[in-house]
Every structure is written in structure tokens, then in C-alpha cells.
Amino acid sequence: MTAVVLATACAVVYGTADFLGGLATKRSQVFAVVALSQLAGLAFVLALLPVLPGSFSPGALLWGMSAGLAGAAGLVLFYWALANGVMSVVAPATATMSAAVPVAYGLAVGERPEPVALAGVVVAITAVLLVSRDPSAGASRSTLAPLLAALVSGAGFGGFFILLSHAPQGTGLWPLLGARVASITVVVLLALATRRALRPGRGSLRVIAAAGVLDMAANVLYLFAAQQGLLSLVAVLVSLYPASTLVLARYVLGERLHPVQIAGVVAALVAVGLIATA
């Protein structure tokens, strides 16, 4: 039950971080938002290291850095797919793959959740697919390349979950430190190579910093959840984060939710309930 609570809280915090990141990109370039939010997350995890101590080990850093590289690759491909494809195709493909890959991996290595929990996994993946849909987006730019990039991007995010779950027990937040150092390095190098400005837009720095801190807080929750529960269940619960982003967009910005997205939010709640009762 503890792992379910942590994973569900992680999804809520991830969704809130994405919501704030989306607000920030209205005033700043994407690379500036990503790089600066990651730096804020790095500062946050450095502040937490003395509070949530763990034993340093090279293995913890290496697993964390591997996870960070997978996550950074997924992020770059995701933004490329959004820029060159259709959001209503790219977003659900990425989100569904990021949920499906850890589930498949967990089952492959011998995890055997209870039947009711497996039913919850199926409902959860369906929920991710539904809440990520945007029926109002056009389909004129839909091509095979962005779809493939979206699928690989989702696999990168799923890889982040898998690799981070392999961090040795008792190493505290050292894996997350390694992950953030690796991802920041990749993002900054790409920004420099493509000559993208990293200066935030006026009035957006606080929002960017809040997004980065919440993203790292979600990573902390995921790390603890993965250490206490089955990867095939924890990762799929975490992947429900688009539901909280949608709810915030509805009640903070007044955005209209489409019926298919409302159905996805309901399915997400059902999935959490099923997995929690297992």
C-alpha cells in the first residue's frame, strides 16, 4: 500500500510540474525552461542530500546517470515529435509507451502482480491513452517519423523508470544526483550546439524554478516507491501524471476537457483503486 500511495502522489506532483512547465513555455523558449528547471531540481536534490542521507556508491551514480541519459534522450525526441507531428498522436503514443515498457520489463523479469492489480494496469494504460488525447488538434502534419520518435521517446521515459529502479538500496538520493547531472549536461550541450537561448522570459523564472523543484520531488517519490513495490505497478501509476495536468488546466486556466479526457481521468481513479486493493 505504501508504494501505491507514493506512486500516486508522484503522479500528482509530476503532473503539477508539467503544468507549471507548460505555463513557463508560453513566455520562454523550451530549451530555457528545460535547462533552468533541471538546474533548480539539481539545487533541490543537493539540499535534500543531508536531510535524506544514504551511502554513496559508484553504482548508485552510474545507474542514476544512465537513467538521466535515457530521460534526456526521451525528452529531446518528445519535443522534436511535438514540433513535427500532431499533438493528439504524439502525446498518447509517448505516454502509453512510457507506461507499457516498465510493465513489460517487470513481467519479463518475474514480477507477478495479483490478477486485480493486472486489471488495474490495463485500465491505467487505457487511462493514459485517453487523457493524453487532444481531439481538437488537427491531423494535417501526421507522419510516420514523428510517431516513431514519439514511441522511442516513450521508451526513453520508460527506461528512466527501469534504470532508476536498479539503484542500490540504501544509497539515498545519490542516484537522482547522477541522473540530474547527466540530463543537464545533455540538455545544455544540445542548447549550445543548436544555439538556443537559455535566458528565461520576463516573469517566468519563478515558475520555471517551481517546475524544476516539483519534478525532482516527484523523482524522489518515485525512487522510494520503486524500492518498496513492483516496478510493473509503480511505473504505471506514475505514468498517470497527465490526469493531474488536465485537472489543473481545467480549474486553474479554465480549459475545457473533452469527453474522452474526462473518461481518462475517471479510468485513472479506477486504476488506482484496483491496484491499491491488490
Short mmCIF file of N, CA, C and O in Angstrom, two decimals, residues 16-34 36-37 79 199-212 253:
data_model
loop_
_atom_site.label_atom_id
_atom_site.label_comp_id
_atom_site.label_asym_id
_atom_site.label_seq_id
_atom_site.Cartn_x
_atom_site.Cartn_y
_atom_site.Cartn_z
N THR A 16 1.73 18.26 -11.83
CA THR A 16 1.79 19.67 -11.45
C THR A 16 3.04 20.33 -12.02
O THR A 16 2.99 21.47 -12.51
N ALA A 17 4.17 19.62 -11.98
CA ALA A 17 5.41 20.15 -12.55
C ALA A 17 5.25 20.38 -14.04
O ALA A 17 5.69 21.41 -14.57
N ASP A 18 4.61 19.44 -14.75
CA ASP A 18 4.39 19.61 -16.18
C ASP A 18 3.47 20.79 -16.47
O ASP A 18 3.64 21.52 -17.45
N PHE A 19 2.46 20.97 -15.62
CA PHE A 19 1.55 22.11 -15.77
C PHE A 19 2.31 23.42 -15.67
O PHE A 19 2.16 24.32 -16.50
N LEU A 20 3.16 23.54 -14.65
CA LEU A 20 3.96 24.76 -14.48
C LEU A 20 4.96 24.93 -15.62
O LEU A 20 5.20 26.05 -16.09
N GLY A 21 5.54 23.82 -16.06
CA GLY A 21 6.46 23.89 -17.19
C GLY A 21 5.76 24.38 -18.45
O GLY A 21 6.32 25.15 -19.23
N GLY A 22 4.52 23.93 -18.65
CA GLY A 22 3.74 24.39 -19.79
C GLY A 22 3.45 25.88 -19.71
O GLY A 22 3.50 26.59 -20.73
N LEU A 23 3.15 26.37 -18.50
CA LEU A 23 2.94 27.81 -18.34
C LEU A 23 4.21 28.59 -18.68
O LEU A 23 4.15 29.64 -19.32
N ALA A 24 5.34 28.05 -18.22
CA ALA A 24 6.61 28.76 -18.45
C ALA A 24 6.96 28.84 -19.93
O ALA A 24 7.53 29.84 -20.38
N THR A 25 6.63 27.80 -20.70
CA THR A 25 6.99 27.80 -22.13
C THR A 25 6.16 28.81 -22.92
O THR A 25 6.47 29.07 -24.09
N LYS A 26 5.13 29.38 -22.32
CA LYS A 26 4.38 30.44 -23.00
C LYS A 26 5.17 31.74 -23.01
O LYS A 26 4.89 32.64 -23.80
N ARG A 27 6.16 31.85 -22.11
CA ARG A 27 6.95 33.08 -22.02
C ARG A 27 8.43 32.85 -22.34
O ARG A 27 9.16 33.82 -22.54
N SER A 28 8.87 31.61 -22.32
CA SER A 28 10.28 31.32 -22.54
C SER A 28 10.43 30.20 -23.56
O SER A 28 9.49 29.42 -23.78
N GLN A 29 11.61 30.11 -24.19
CA GLN A 29 11.89 29.03 -25.11
C GLN A 29 11.99 27.71 -24.37
O GLN A 29 12.36 27.67 -23.19
N VAL A 30 11.65 26.64 -25.08
CA VAL A 30 11.60 25.32 -24.45
C VAL A 30 12.93 24.95 -23.82
O VAL A 30 12.98 24.46 -22.68
N PHE A 31 14.04 25.16 -24.54
CA PHE A 31 15.34 24.77 -24.00
C PHE A 31 15.67 25.54 -22.73
O PHE A 31 16.28 25.00 -21.81
N ALA A 32 15.25 26.82 -22.67
CA ALA A 32 15.49 27.60 -21.45
C ALA A 32 14.71 27.02 -20.29
O ALA A 32 15.23 26.89 -19.17
N VAL A 33 13.46 26.64 -20.53
CA VAL A 33 12.62 26.07 -19.47
C VAL A 33 13.21 24.75 -19.00
O VAL A 33 13.33 24.51 -17.78
N VAL A 34 13.59 23.88 -19.93
CA VAL A 34 14.12 22.57 -19.56
C VAL A 34 15.43 22.70 -18.79
O VAL A 34 15.60 22.13 -17.71
N LEU A 36 16.85 25.35 -17.20
CA LEU A 36 16.78 26.06 -15.92
C LEU A 36 15.97 25.27 -14.88
O LEU A 36 16.31 25.29 -13.70
N SER A 37 14.93 24.59 -15.32
CA SER A 37 14.15 23.78 -14.37
C SER A 37 15.00 22.61 -13.87
O SER A 37 14.92 22.23 -12.69
N TYR A 79 10.03 16.46 -27.70
CA TYR A 79 9.83 17.82 -28.20
C TYR A 79 9.96 17.87 -29.73
O TYR A 79 9.25 18.63 -30.39
N ARG A 199 18.10 32.11 -21.73
CA ARG A 199 17.60 33.17 -20.86
C ARG A 199 16.08 33.05 -20.75
O ARG A 199 15.37 32.96 -21.76
N PRO A 200 15.54 33.04 -19.52
CA PRO A 200 14.08 32.90 -19.37
C PRO A 200 13.35 34.18 -19.74
O PRO A 200 13.93 35.28 -19.71
N GLY A 201 12.09 34.05 -20.12
CA GLY A 201 11.28 35.21 -20.41
C GLY A 201 10.96 35.99 -19.14
O GLY A 201 11.07 35.46 -18.03
N ARG A 202 10.56 37.24 -19.31
CA ARG A 202 10.29 38.09 -18.16
C ARG A 202 9.17 37.50 -17.30
O ARG A 202 8.10 37.15 -17.80
N GLY A 203 9.42 37.40 -16.01
CA GLY A 203 8.41 36.94 -15.07
C GLY A 203 8.22 35.43 -15.02
O GLY A 203 7.32 34.96 -14.31
N SER A 204 9.05 34.67 -15.73
CA SER A 204 8.84 33.22 -15.79
C SER A 204 9.82 32.42 -14.94
O SER A 204 9.65 31.21 -14.77
N LEU A 205 10.84 33.07 -14.39
CA LEU A 205 11.89 32.33 -13.69
C LEU A 205 11.34 31.60 -12.46
O LEU A 205 11.70 30.45 -12.20
N ARG A 206 10.44 32.23 -11.71
CA ARG A 206 9.90 31.57 -10.52
C ARG A 206 9.07 30.34 -10.89
O ARG A 206 9.13 29.32 -10.22
N VAL A 207 8.32 30.46 -11.98
CA VAL A 207 7.51 29.32 -12.42
C VAL A 207 8.41 28.18 -12.87
O VAL A 207 8.16 27.01 -12.57
N ILE A 208 9.48 28.52 -13.59
CA ILE A 208 10.43 27.51 -14.05
C ILE A 208 11.08 26.81 -12.86
O ILE A 208 11.20 25.58 -12.83
N ALA A 209 11.50 27.61 -11.87
CA ALA A 209 12.14 27.03 -10.69
C ALA A 209 11.18 26.11 -9.94
O ALA A 209 11.56 25.02 -9.49
N ALA A 210 9.92 26.53 -9.82
CA ALA A 210 8.93 25.70 -9.13
C ALA A 210 8.71 24.40 -9.88
O ALA A 210 8.59 23.32 -9.26
N ALA A 211 8.67 24.47 -11.20
CA ALA A 211 8.51 23.25 -12.00
C ALA A 211 9.67 22.30 -11.79
O ALA A 211 9.49 21.08 -11.66
N GLY A 212 10.90 22.85 -11.74
CA GLY A 212 12.07 22.00 -11.54
C GLY A 212 12.11 21.36 -10.17
O GLY A 212 12.46 20.18 -10.03
N LEU A 253 -6.80 27.29 -15.36
CA LEU A 253 -6.85 28.07 -16.59
C LEU A 253 -8.23 28.09 -17.24
O LEU A 253 -8.44 28.82 -18.21
#
